[in-house]
Amino acid sequence: MKFVDSLRMSVKAGRGGNGCMSFLRERFKPNGGPDGGNGGRGGSVIFEATTNLQTLADLEYMHHIKGENGGHGKGAARNGPAGEDKIIYVPCGTVIYDADTGEGCADLVEPHDRFVAARGGRGGRGNRYFASSSRKAPRFCEQGDMGEEVKLRLELRLIADVGLVGLPNVGKSSILAAISNAQPRIANYPFTTLSPNLGVLNSGEERIVIADIPGLIEGAHMNKGLGLEFLRHVDRSRLLIHVLSLESRDYDTIIGDFEVVRREMEKYDPALEKRPYFVAANKLDELEEEGAAELIGRLASYFREKGLLFITVSALTEEGIPELVEEIIKFTAAHPRPKSNVRLFALDERLPEKTPLRKRNRIQIISLHGGGYQLLHYQLEKAAERYDFSQDENVARFTKLLRRYKVEELLEAAGAQPGDSVTIGYKEFNFYPDYYPDEEYEEKEAPEEEKSGADEEDTESGPVDDDE
């Protein structure tokens, strides 16, 4: 299977369904009341971790993911169905970032961990919702909200108990094949392994996952060679095994190879310096009998002074492999797999942001470079998105809302001229100001119907989803 551990995608949740404007028409009920149902909520896009996947290859060509739209409301007080959530399965160890800001969003470690990447839009309310004792027959309804849209970057960091690290062509893949059930590609040339391989060692009490990290070279922390592409896979390993090759038969060369790998890992992440590790010298079969004992003795003395375990093995003849397996099992038994502190980002529920009070949420007017103006205000943007302007009563409601916030005076103060385009939310209007006496702004003697409409708009200064 192709190994893919990093990709980008855009995610868009489903739009809420539109509310319905309808009136009851039955025999013997000529003046039936409003019965337009509400639109259904749009489907959200959710990422869920699973053990059935090992790479992000299944998502490589899914550049755009969209949730299902909510159904429209209907007459006879029938609400539209909610859009079905889109669940995207990713391998355990997937880290999700905001592609625009680089901010970490979620770290899906355990199976069934979930992250709601984009929430579906709220459904529009039907005219039945707006009926009251003073407004018997509302002839308007709302459109559904747009779903959230975000660009994400997914990055896989393998979750392995043991990580095999070392320079290219030291025999990491051969050791992995000797101690586990993995069947990696093995050849006698550098960079045979171009992607991490996973193997499983059954100790009887637990399954120990072992990762063969592709070979590192000097300068890997600056993305040389395979570099950062696979250095990040070391992050989650509980134990690191530094694999050295005895093929050179030279003490200084072998120690130099070890120090190169240690320096690159420390420069990539200083925390890796504290990660438990020991050393396994491979290709014992390449040594000649004369001088082999002296070389191994010098190496063992060097690592003993550092307080490190040193094992010599031959993946080809399997000499020393049982001792290596025994040490791995002994370590994992003494260091249980952490359950809570392996996450890079906590799985906090991302609640909808609450808007500030209307007194603090002031209108901002931006003069656009190409001409026209853009008005920024949460309540006005939501109203422009929800109101269906093909309905006369919605036009009147929106006009009244603009008067309450004195938008015309603010636009004129900003230099707007009649005929200029004004963008509010997703919609564009032409500016043709009307002048009203001051007493109409005060609305002291407004009819009861208009008062209830004003109260309805004021509630939008709090959380918008007031029907939940």
Tab-separated table of N, CA and C in Angstrom, residues 12 43-48 62 64-68 83-89 115 118:
chain	number	residue	atom	x	y	z
A	12	LYS	N	-16.088	21.503	4.032
A	12	LYS	CA	-17.238	22.397	4.107
A	12	LYS	C	-18.440	21.619	4.618
A	43	GLY	N	-25.422	18.821	7.631
A	43	GLY	CA	-24.543	17.786	8.168
A	43	GLY	C	-23.151	18.312	8.452
A	44	SER	N	-22.562	17.875	9.556
A	44	SER	CA	-21.202	18.270	9.922
A	44	SER	C	-20.191	17.310	9.304
A	45	VAL	N	-18.940	17.750	9.249
A	45	VAL	CA	-17.847	16.903	8.779
A	45	VAL	C	-17.012	16.513	10.003
A	46	ILE	N	-16.877	15.205	10.241
A	46	ILE	CA	-16.250	14.688	11.454
A	46	ILE	C	-15.116	13.736	11.076
A	47	PHE	N	-13.966	13.904	11.709
A	47	PHE	CA	-12.839	12.975	11.537
A	47	PHE	C	-12.819	12.009	12.721
A	48	GLU	N	-12.667	10.728	12.422
A	48	GLU	CA	-12.653	9.700	13.469
A	48	GLU	C	-11.454	8.783	13.273
A	62	MET	N	-9.029	13.100	-1.983
A	62	MET	CA	-10.230	13.765	-1.466
A	62	MET	C	-9.866	15.202	-1.099
A	64	HIS	N	-11.664	17.927	-1.598
A	64	HIS	CA	-12.808	18.718	-1.129
A	64	HIS	C	-13.829	17.766	-0.510
A	65	ILE	N	-14.136	18.005	0.745
A	65	ILE	CA	-15.112	17.170	1.456
A	65	ILE	C	-16.280	18.060	1.871
A	66	LYS	N	-17.485	17.619	1.582
A	66	LYS	CA	-18.661	18.440	1.840
A	66	LYS	C	-19.709	17.635	2.593
A	67	GLY	N	-20.272	18.245	3.618
A	67	GLY	CA	-21.358	17.612	4.353
A	67	GLY	C	-22.675	17.730	3.607
A	68	GLU	N	-23.625	16.936	4.000
A	68	GLU	CA	-24.935	16.932	3.337
A	68	GLU	C	-25.769	18.121	3.812
A	83	GLY	N	-29.270	17.099	7.666
A	83	GLY	CA	-28.294	16.490	6.775
A	83	GLY	C	-27.451	15.459	7.521
A	84	GLU	N	-27.099	14.398	6.855
A	84	GLU	CA	-26.305	13.340	7.483
A	84	GLU	C	-24.857	13.794	7.644
A	85	ASP	N	-24.312	13.545	8.814
A	85	ASP	CA	-22.916	13.915	9.059
A	85	ASP	C	-21.990	13.088	8.175
A	86	LYS	N	-20.929	13.744	7.702
A	86	LYS	CA	-19.922	13.069	6.891
A	86	LYS	C	-18.775	12.662	7.809
A	87	ILE	N	-18.563	11.375	7.983
A	87	ILE	CA	-17.518	10.863	8.868
A	87	ILE	C	-16.336	10.410	8.017
A	88	ILE	N	-15.177	10.998	8.280
A	88	ILE	CA	-13.954	10.665	7.558
A	88	ILE	C	-13.055	9.874	8.511
A	89	TYR	N	-12.719	8.650	8.133
A	89	TYR	CA	-11.887	7.798	8.982
A	89	TYR	C	-10.410	8.025	8.661
A	115	PHE	N	-13.179	14.397	15.984
A	115	PHE	CA	-12.997	15.848	15.903
A	115	PHE	C	-13.985	16.399	14.886
A	118	ALA	N	-15.981	20.796	10.872
A	118	ALA	CA	-16.868	21.854	10.376
A	118	ALA	C	-18.291	21.511	10.782
